[in-house]
PDB file of C-alpha atoms in Angstrom:
ATOM      1  CA  MET S   1      15.291  11.119  -8.661  1.00  0.00           C
ATOM      2  CA  SER S   2      12.886   9.945 -11.294  1.00  0.00           C
ATOM      3  CA  PRO S   3       9.487   8.643 -10.116  1.00  0.00           C
ATOM      4  CA  PHE S   4      10.649   5.107 -10.996  1.00  0.00           C
ATOM      5  CA  ALA S   5      13.801   5.419  -8.888  1.00  0.00           C
ATOM      6  CA  ALA S   6      11.876   7.010  -6.025  1.00  0.00           C
ATOM      7  CA  GLU S   7       9.269   4.253  -5.914  1.00  0.00           C
ATOM      8  CA  LEU S   8      11.924   1.557  -6.175  1.00  0.00           C
ATOM      9  CA  ILE S   9      14.182   2.970  -3.450  1.00  0.00           C
ATOM     10  CA  GLY S  10      11.312   3.988  -1.179  1.00  0.00           C
ATOM     11  CA  THR S  11       9.732   0.530  -1.424  1.00  0.00           C
ATOM     12  CA  MET S  12      13.098  -1.130  -0.904  1.00  0.00           C
ATOM     13  CA  PHE S  13      13.688   0.766   2.351  1.00  0.00           C
ATOM     14  CA  MET S  14      10.129   0.095   3.503  1.00  0.00           C
ATOM     15  CA  ILE S  15      10.467  -3.662   2.983  1.00  0.00           C
ATOM     16  CA  LEU S  16      14.002  -3.781   4.398  1.00  0.00           C
ATOM     17  CA  LEU S  17      12.809  -2.229   7.661  1.00  0.00           C
ATOM     18  CA  GLY S  18       9.352  -3.849   7.671  1.00  0.00           C
ATOM     19  CA  ASN S  19      10.416  -7.415   6.978  1.00  0.00           C
ATOM     20  CA  GLY S  20      13.533  -6.706   8.994  1.00  0.00           C
ATOM     21  CA  VAL S  21      11.532  -6.243  12.185  1.00  0.00           C
ATOM     22  CA  VAL S  22       9.654  -9.488  11.528  1.00  0.00           C
ATOM     23  CA  ALA S  23      12.990 -11.292  11.167  1.00  0.00           C
ATOM     24  CA  ASN S  24      14.267  -9.670  14.351  1.00  0.00           C
ATOM     25  CA  VAL S  25      11.191 -10.822  16.293  1.00  0.00           C
ATOM     26  CA  VAL S  26      10.587 -14.349  14.970  1.00  0.00           C
ATOM     27  CA  LEU S  27      14.025 -15.763  14.136  1.00  0.00           C
ATOM     28  CA  ASN S  28      15.866 -17.619  16.881  1.00  0.00           C
ATOM     29  CA  GLY S  29      18.820 -15.983  18.583  1.00  0.00           C
ATOM     30  CA  THR S  30      18.238 -12.344  17.642  1.00  0.00           C
ATOM     31  CA  LYS S  31      18.270  -9.666  20.322  1.00  0.00           C
ATOM     32  CA  GLY S  32      14.677  -8.839  19.408  1.00  0.00           C
ATOM     33  CA  ASN S  33      13.386 -12.422  19.528  1.00  0.00           C
ATOM     34  CA  ASN S  34       9.817 -12.682  20.860  1.00  0.00           C
ATOM     35  CA  GLY S  35       9.451  -8.896  20.833  1.00  0.00           C
ATOM     36  CA  GLY S  36       5.773  -9.252  19.992  1.00  0.00           C
ATOM     37  CA  TRP S  37       3.084  -7.669  17.849  1.00  0.00           C
ATOM     38  CA  ILE S  38       3.523  -4.127  19.170  1.00  0.00           C
ATOM     39  CA  VAL S  39       7.151  -4.142  18.075  1.00  0.00           C
ATOM     40  CA  ILE S  40       6.244  -5.437  14.614  1.00  0.00           C
ATOM     41  CA  THR S  41       3.370  -3.016  13.967  1.00  0.00           C
ATOM     42  CA  THR S  42       5.318  -0.040  15.293  1.00  0.00           C
ATOM     43  CA  ALA S  43       8.378  -0.753  13.176  1.00  0.00           C
ATOM     44  CA  TRP S  44       6.252  -1.406  10.093  1.00  0.00           C
ATOM     45  CA  ALA S  45       4.606   1.998  10.568  1.00  0.00           C
ATOM     46  CA  LEU S  46       8.008   3.637  10.878  1.00  0.00           C
ATOM     47  CA  ALA S  47       9.211   1.672   7.838  1.00  0.00           C
ATOM     48  CA  VAL S  48       6.381   3.237   5.849  1.00  0.00           C
ATOM     49  CA  PHE S  49       7.389   6.643   7.227  1.00  0.00           C
ATOM     50  CA  VAL S  50      10.960   6.132   5.979  1.00  0.00           C
ATOM     51  CA  GLY S  51       9.792   5.012   2.537  1.00  0.00           C
ATOM     52  CA  VAL S  52       7.454   7.981   2.185  1.00  0.00           C
ATOM     53  CA  VAL S  53      10.138  10.453   3.322  1.00  0.00           C
ATOM     54  CA  ILE S  54      12.423   9.191   0.554  1.00  0.00           C
ATOM     55  CA  ALA S  55       9.918   8.919  -2.270  1.00  0.00           C
ATOM     56  CA  ALA S  56       7.268  11.577  -1.648  1.00  0.00           C
ATOM     57  CA  PRO S  57       9.045  14.564  -3.230  1.00  0.00           C
ATOM     58  CA  PHE S  58       9.655  12.663  -6.469  1.00  0.00           C
ATOM     59  CA  SER S  59       6.828  10.165  -6.989  1.00  0.00           C
ATOM     60  CA  GLY S  60       4.152  10.911  -4.403  1.00  0.00           C
ATOM     61  CA  ALA S  61       5.307   7.806  -2.477  1.00  0.00           C
ATOM     62  CA  HIS S  62       2.693   5.242  -3.489  1.00  0.00           C
ATOM     63  CA  LEU S  63       4.995   2.309  -2.559  1.00  0.00           C
ATOM     64  CA  ASN S  64       1.991   0.047  -3.116  1.00  0.00           C
ATOM     65  CA  PRO S  65       0.196  -1.075  -6.307  1.00  0.00           C
ATOM     66  CA  ALA S  66      -3.136  -0.854  -4.474  1.00  0.00           C
ATOM     67  CA  VAL S  67      -2.495   2.827  -3.764  1.00  0.00           C
ATOM     68  CA  THR S  68      -1.500   3.411  -7.379  1.00  0.00           C
ATOM     69  CA  ILE S  69      -4.654   1.705  -8.674  1.00  0.00           C
ATOM     70  CA  GLY S  70      -6.898   3.526  -6.209  1.00  0.00           C
ATOM     71  CA  LEU S  71      -5.475   6.930  -7.083  1.00  0.00           C
ATOM     72  CA  ALA S  72      -5.839   6.185 -10.806  1.00  0.00           C
ATOM     73  CA  ILE S  73      -9.485   5.136 -10.388  1.00  0.00           C
ATOM     74  CA  ALA S  74     -10.141   8.262  -8.325  1.00  0.00           C
ATOM     75  CA  GLU S  75      -8.699  10.362 -11.169  1.00  0.00           C
ATOM     76  CA  LYS S  76      -5.783  11.564  -9.037  1.00  0.00           C
ATOM     77  CA  PHE S  77      -3.097   9.728 -11.033  1.00  0.00           C
ATOM     78  CA  SER S  78      -2.458   8.997 -14.702  1.00  0.00           C
ATOM     79  CA  TRP S  79      -3.170   5.442 -15.864  1.00  0.00           C
ATOM     80  CA  ALA S  80      -0.251   5.785 -18.286  1.00  0.00           C
ATOM     81  CA  GLU S  81       2.179   5.854 -15.348  1.00  0.00           C
ATOM     82  CA  VAL S  82       0.709   2.839 -13.550  1.00  0.00           C
ATOM     83  CA  PRO S  83       2.949   0.170 -15.185  1.00  0.00           C
ATOM     84  CA  VAL S  84       6.118   2.116 -14.338  1.00  0.00           C
ATOM     85  CA  TYR S  85       5.076   2.444 -10.704  1.00  0.00           C
ATOM     86  CA  PHE S  86       4.129  -1.242 -10.520  1.00  0.00           C
ATOM     87  CA  ALA S  87       7.526  -2.307 -11.854  1.00  0.00           C
ATOM     88  CA  ALA S  88       9.397  -0.065  -9.417  1.00  0.00           C
ATOM     89  CA  GLN S  89       7.352  -1.239  -6.442  1.00  0.00           C
ATOM     90  CA  PHE S  90       7.833  -4.948  -7.145  1.00  0.00           C
ATOM     91  CA  ILE S  91      11.563  -4.591  -7.862  1.00  0.00           C
ATOM     92  CA  GLY S  92      12.007  -2.507  -4.721  1.00  0.00           C
ATOM     93  CA  ALA S  93      10.158  -5.067  -2.602  1.00  0.00           C
ATOM     94  CA  MET S  94      12.292  -7.898  -3.960  1.00  0.00           C
ATOM     95  CA  LEU S  95      15.523  -5.999  -3.300  1.00  0.00           C
ATOM     96  CA  GLY S  96      14.445  -4.981   0.188  1.00  0.00           C
ATOM     97  CA  THR S  97      13.598  -8.509   1.285  1.00  0.00           C
ATOM     98  CA  THR S  98      16.864  -9.796  -0.203  1.00  0.00           C
ATOM     99  CA  LEU S  99      18.752  -7.389   2.054  1.00  0.00           C
ATOM    100  CA  VAL S 100      16.814  -8.740   5.039  1.00  0.00           C
ATOM    101  CA  TRP S 101      17.872 -12.276   4.136  1.00  0.00           C
ATOM    102  CA  LEU S 102      21.505 -11.221   3.773  1.00  0.00           C
ATOM    103  CA  MET S 103      21.494  -9.493   7.147  1.00  0.00           C
ATOM    104  CA  TYR S 104      19.796 -12.328   9.047  1.00  0.00           C
ATOM    105  CA  LYS S 105      21.302 -15.228   7.108  1.00  0.00           C
ATOM    106  CA  ASP S 106      22.899 -16.840  10.178  1.00  0.00           C
ATOM    107  CA  PHE S 107      19.619 -16.617  12.087  1.00  0.00           C
ATOM    108  CA  TYR S 108      17.638 -18.321   9.315  1.00  0.00           C
ATOM    109  CA  ALA S 109      20.045 -21.233   9.635  1.00  0.00           C
ATOM    110  CA  GLY S 110      19.390 -21.396  13.377  1.00  0.00           C
ATOM    111  CA  THR S 111      15.589 -21.319  13.106  1.00  0.00           C
ATOM    112  CA  PRO S 112      13.882 -24.674  12.442  1.00  0.00           C
ATOM    113  CA  ASP S 113      10.358 -23.226  12.109  1.00  0.00           C
ATOM    114  CA  GLN S 114       9.669 -22.981   8.379  1.00  0.00           C
ATOM    115  CA  GLY S 115       6.576 -20.846   8.942  1.00  0.00           C
ATOM    116  CA  ALA S 116       8.570 -18.314  10.924  1.00  0.00           C
ATOM    117  CA  LYS S 117      11.127 -18.073   8.128  1.00  0.00           C
ATOM    118  CA  ARG S 118       8.411 -17.557   5.523  1.00  0.00           C
ATOM    119  CA  ALA S 119       6.787 -14.878   7.715  1.00  0.00           C
ATOM    120  CA  THR S 120       9.909 -12.725   7.328  1.00  0.00           C
ATOM    121  CA  PHE S 121       9.186 -12.609   3.596  1.00  0.00           C
ATOM    122  CA  CYS S 122       5.403 -12.628   3.176  1.00  0.00           C
ATOM    123  CA  THR S 123       2.130 -12.803   5.076  1.00  0.00           C
ATOM    124  CA  GLY S 124      -0.004 -15.743   6.107  1.00  0.00           C
ATOM    125  CA  PRO S 125      -3.361 -16.220   7.836  1.00  0.00           C
ATOM    126  CA  ALA S 126      -3.732 -16.885  11.555  1.00  0.00           C
ATOM    127  CA  ILE S 127      -6.746 -19.079  10.695  1.00  0.00           C
ATOM    128  CA  PRO S 128      -6.668 -20.396   7.107  1.00  0.00           C
ATOM    129  CA  ASN S 129      -9.992 -19.539   5.474  1.00  0.00           C
ATOM    130  CA  LYS S 130      -9.517 -17.906   2.110  1.00  0.00           C
ATOM    131  CA  VAL S 131     -12.916 -16.180   2.104  1.00  0.00           C
ATOM    132  CA  SER S 132     -12.380 -14.646   5.542  1.00  0.00           C
ATOM    133  CA  ASN S 133      -8.736 -13.920   4.744  1.00  0.00           C
ATOM    134  CA  LEU S 134      -9.729 -12.135   1.541  1.00  0.00           C
ATOM    135  CA  ILE S 135     -12.314 -10.066   3.408  1.00  0.00           C
ATOM    136  CA  SER S 136      -9.663  -9.070   5.948  1.00  0.00           C
ATOM    137  CA  GLU S 137      -7.332  -7.823   3.237  1.00  0.00           C
ATOM    138  CA  VAL S 138     -10.179  -6.012   1.469  1.00  0.00           C
ATOM    139  CA  ILE S 139     -11.230  -4.195   4.637  1.00  0.00           C
ATOM    140  CA  GLY S 140      -7.693  -3.307   5.695  1.00  0.00           C
ATOM    141  CA  THR S 141      -6.832  -1.858   2.295  1.00  0.00           C
ATOM    142  CA  PHE S 142     -10.189  -0.094   2.046  1.00  0.00           C
ATOM    143  CA  VAL S 143      -9.383   1.732   5.283  1.00  0.00           C
ATOM    144  CA  LEU S 144      -5.895   2.587   4.014  1.00  0.00           C
ATOM    145  CA  LEU S 145      -7.061   4.074   0.726  1.00  0.00           C
ATOM    146  CA  PHE S 146     -10.217   5.763   1.950  1.00  0.00           C
ATOM    147  CA  VAL S 147      -8.358   7.645   4.668  1.00  0.00           C
ATOM    148  CA  ILE S 148      -5.536   8.572   2.274  1.00  0.00           C
ATOM    149  CA  PHE S 149      -8.112  10.244   0.030  1.00  0.00           C
ATOM    150  CA  TYR S 150      -8.959  12.584   2.892  1.00  0.00           C
ATOM    151  CA  PHE S 151      -5.441  13.538   3.925  1.00  0.00           C
ATOM    152  CA  THR S 152      -4.992  17.297   3.667  1.00  0.00           C
ATOM    153  CA  GLY S 153      -1.964  19.532   3.660  1.00  0.00           C
ATOM    154  CA  ALA S 154      -1.137  21.800   6.591  1.00  0.00           C
ATOM    155  CA  ASP S 155      -2.254  25.424   6.300  1.00  0.00           C
ATOM    156  CA  MET S 156      -3.229  28.333   8.511  1.00  0.00           C
ATOM    157  CA  GLY S 157      -5.345  31.481   8.411  1.00  0.00           C
ATOM    158  CA  THR S 158      -8.399  32.325   6.355  1.00  0.00           C
ATOM    159  CA  ASP S 159      -6.325  32.412   3.175  1.00  0.00           C
ATOM    160  CA  LYS S 160      -5.124  28.824   3.816  1.00  0.00           C
ATOM    161  CA  THR S 161      -1.412  29.676   3.649  1.00  0.00           C
ATOM    162  CA  PRO S 162       0.513  26.383   3.225  1.00  0.00           C
ATOM    163  CA  ILE S 163       2.845  25.387   6.039  1.00  0.00           C
ATOM    164  CA  GLY S 164       5.830  23.315   5.006  1.00  0.00           C
ATOM    165  CA  LEU S 165       6.170  20.284   7.275  1.00  0.00           C
ATOM    166  CA  GLY S 166       9.170  18.775   5.530  1.00  0.00           C
ATOM    167  CA  SER S 167       9.651  15.107   6.361  1.00  0.00           C
ATOM    168  CA  LEU S 168       6.951  15.279   9.062  1.00  0.00           C
ATOM    169  CA  GLY S 169       4.440  15.340   6.225  1.00  0.00           C
ATOM    170  CA  ALA S 170       4.977  11.562   6.013  1.00  0.00           C
ATOM    171  CA  LEU S 171       3.700  11.011   9.559  1.00  0.00           C
ATOM    172  CA  PRO S 172      -0.060  10.673   8.824  1.00  0.00           C
ATOM    173  CA  VAL S 173       0.332   7.634   6.577  1.00  0.00           C
ATOM    174  CA  ALA S 174       2.672   6.012   9.122  1.00  0.00           C
ATOM    175  CA  LEU S 175       0.082   6.473  11.866  1.00  0.00           C
ATOM    176  CA  LEU S 176      -2.597   5.087   9.559  1.00  0.00           C
ATOM    177  CA  VAL S 177      -0.586   1.944   8.811  1.00  0.00           C
ATOM    178  CA  TRP S 178       0.161   1.586  12.519  1.00  0.00           C
ATOM    179  CA  VAL S 179      -3.495   1.597  13.558  1.00  0.00           C
ATOM    180  CA  ILE S 180      -4.437  -0.776  10.726  1.00  0.00           C
ATOM    181  CA  GLY S 181      -1.801  -3.204  11.963  1.00  0.00           C
ATOM    182  CA  LEU S 182      -2.841  -2.912  15.590  1.00  0.00           C
ATOM    183  CA  SER S 183      -6.587  -3.139  14.940  1.00  0.00           C
ATOM    184  CA  LEU S 184      -7.007  -5.204  11.780  1.00  0.00           C
ATOM    185  CA  GLY S 185      -3.692  -6.970  11.230  1.00  0.00           C
ATOM    186  CA  GLY S 186      -4.068  -9.998  13.450  1.00  0.00           C
ATOM    187  CA  THR S 187      -6.046 -12.077  10.958  1.00  0.00           C
ATOM    188  CA  THR S 188      -3.698 -12.165   7.962  1.00  0.00           C
ATOM    189  CA  GLY S 189      -0.677 -10.062   8.890  1.00  0.00           C
ATOM    190  CA  TYR S 190      -2.151  -7.095   6.968  1.00  0.00           C
ATOM    191  CA  ALA S 191      -0.350  -7.250   3.629  1.00  0.00           C
ATOM    192  CA  ILE S 192      -2.557  -4.415   2.274  1.00  0.00           C
ATOM    193  CA  ASN S 193      -0.004  -4.201  -0.538  1.00  0.00           C
ATOM    194  CA  PRO S 194       0.406  -6.707  -3.412  1.00  0.00           C
ATOM    195  CA  ALA S 195       4.080  -5.809  -3.993  1.00  0.00           C
ATOM    196  CA  ARG S 196       4.905  -6.118  -0.304  1.00  0.00           C
ATOM    197  CA  ASP S 197       3.684  -9.727  -0.306  1.00  0.00           C
ATOM    198  CA  LEU S 198       4.203 -11.150  -3.784  1.00  0.00           C
ATOM    199  CA  GLY S 199       7.656  -9.673  -4.429  1.00  0.00           C
ATOM    200  CA  PRO S 200       9.182 -11.116  -1.231  1.00  0.00           C
ATOM    201  CA  ARG S 201       7.277 -14.385  -1.698  1.00  0.00           C
ATOM    202  CA  ILE S 202       8.972 -14.787  -5.082  1.00  0.00           C
ATOM    203  CA  MET S 203      12.342 -14.105  -3.455  1.00  0.00           C
ATOM    204  CA  HIS S 204      11.573 -16.681  -0.759  1.00  0.00           C
ATOM    205  CA  ALA S 205      11.243 -19.201  -3.587  1.00  0.00           C
ATOM    206  CA  ILE S 206      14.443 -18.046  -5.310  1.00  0.00           C
ATOM    207  CA  LEU S 207      16.865 -17.390  -2.464  1.00  0.00           C
ATOM    208  CA  PRO S 208      18.763 -20.281  -0.818  1.00  0.00           C
ATOM    209  CA  VAL S 209      17.116 -19.760   2.585  1.00  0.00           C
ATOM    210  CA  ALA S 210      18.263 -22.552   4.909  1.00  0.00           C
ATOM    211  CA  GLY S 211      15.454 -25.087   5.483  1.00  0.00           C
ATOM    212  CA  LYS S 212      12.840 -22.703   4.148  1.00  0.00           C
ATOM    213  CA  GLY S 213      10.020 -25.101   3.228  1.00  0.00           C
ATOM    214  CA  GLY S 214       7.161 -24.232   0.877  1.00  0.00           C
ATOM    215  CA  ASN S 215       5.977 -20.856  -0.374  1.00  0.00           C
ATOM    216  CA  GLU S 216       2.216 -21.275   0.183  1.00  0.00           C
ATOM    217  CA  TRP S 217       1.390 -20.398  -3.430  1.00  0.00           C
ATOM    218  CA  GLY S 218      -2.186 -21.524  -2.858  1.00  0.00           C
ATOM    219  CA  TYR S 219      -2.638 -18.545  -0.556  1.00  0.00           C
ATOM    220  CA  ALA S 220      -0.525 -16.055  -2.530  1.00  0.00           C
ATOM    221  CA  TRP S 221      -3.458 -14.673  -4.526  1.00  0.00           C
ATOM    222  CA  VAL S 222      -5.269 -13.464  -1.381  1.00  0.00           C
ATOM    223  CA  PRO S 223      -2.825 -10.660  -0.416  1.00  0.00           C
ATOM    224  CA  VAL S 224      -2.812  -9.586  -4.070  1.00  0.00           C
ATOM    225  CA  ALA S 225      -6.530  -9.693  -4.872  1.00  0.00           C
ATOM    226  CA  GLY S 226      -7.715  -8.405  -1.483  1.00  0.00           C
ATOM    227  CA  PRO S 227      -5.789  -5.120  -1.572  1.00  0.00           C
ATOM    228  CA  VAL S 228      -6.772  -4.484  -5.201  1.00  0.00           C
ATOM    229  CA  ILE S 229     -10.453  -5.041  -4.420  1.00  0.00           C
ATOM    230  CA  GLY S 230     -10.252  -2.896  -1.289  1.00  0.00           C
ATOM    231  CA  SER S 231      -8.596  -0.041  -3.147  1.00  0.00           C
ATOM    232  CA  CYS S 232     -11.193  -0.178  -5.931  1.00  0.00           C
ATOM    233  CA  ILE S 233     -14.051  -0.017  -3.420  1.00  0.00           C
ATOM    234  CA  ALA S 234     -12.434   2.911  -1.592  1.00  0.00           C
ATOM    235  CA  ALA S 235     -11.867   4.813  -4.840  1.00  0.00           C
ATOM    236  CA  ALA S 236     -15.406   4.147  -6.063  1.00  0.00           C
ATOM    237  CA  LEU S 237     -16.900   5.321  -2.774  1.00  0.00           C
ATOM    238  CA  HIS S 238     -14.719   8.429  -2.821  1.00  0.00           C
ATOM    239  CA  LEU S 239     -15.899   9.290  -6.331  1.00  0.00           C
ATOM    240  CA  TRP S 240     -19.525   8.655  -5.392  1.00  0.00           C
ATOM    241  CA  LEU S 241     -19.307  10.905  -2.327  1.00  0.00           C
ATOM    242  CA  LYS S 242     -17.903  13.711  -4.505  1.00  0.00           C
ATOM    243  CA  ILE S 243     -20.965  13.684  -6.781  1.00  0.00           C
TER     244      ILE S 243
END
């Protein structure tokens, strides 16, 4: 696979499974209805694991514009490749959420709560306060990027012989996303990824979702700006600590 294809497919699977669990929990009539926050955060972590398993060998599995920006600022990724990764991530997110809608189409029709329907596409604040909401997204993404900078490969012995972990090498980022969701996700739904939120929000506006209501465009900038700011701070701190 090319890096573009890897980012697109990896992001698509991540959003399919991530937004899929939200649909399973919040839409009326599903077998997972009212499954709760633990179910959502656990499945989202595993969704990230799946996306990384697919994309990592070919693109490094950013799956997130904030990760791409942070790595570029930290001089770990070429700025010339950033637009290609952005395009793949947004297209993948839009395709993934479209598959969720197709799979749960009957359940959207049976759910009167417009907010619940929108939650299967994009995030929203528990308490609307754009300043606090922005801070939440900044902090969550800061944690994501800063820890990613300190991931290390497996090795053994004094000569640091690499140990191939295969697909298990994707586990650390899944655990990281899991703990962010459990600890920091209750305020805004932890977008921590502009493509994850904006791409599906656009599809919520486009797709003929039964009784969907508004798209909350007045809030849409928060889960885009917050992750970008958080990634920039994490990258800057990482560079400063290396001096």
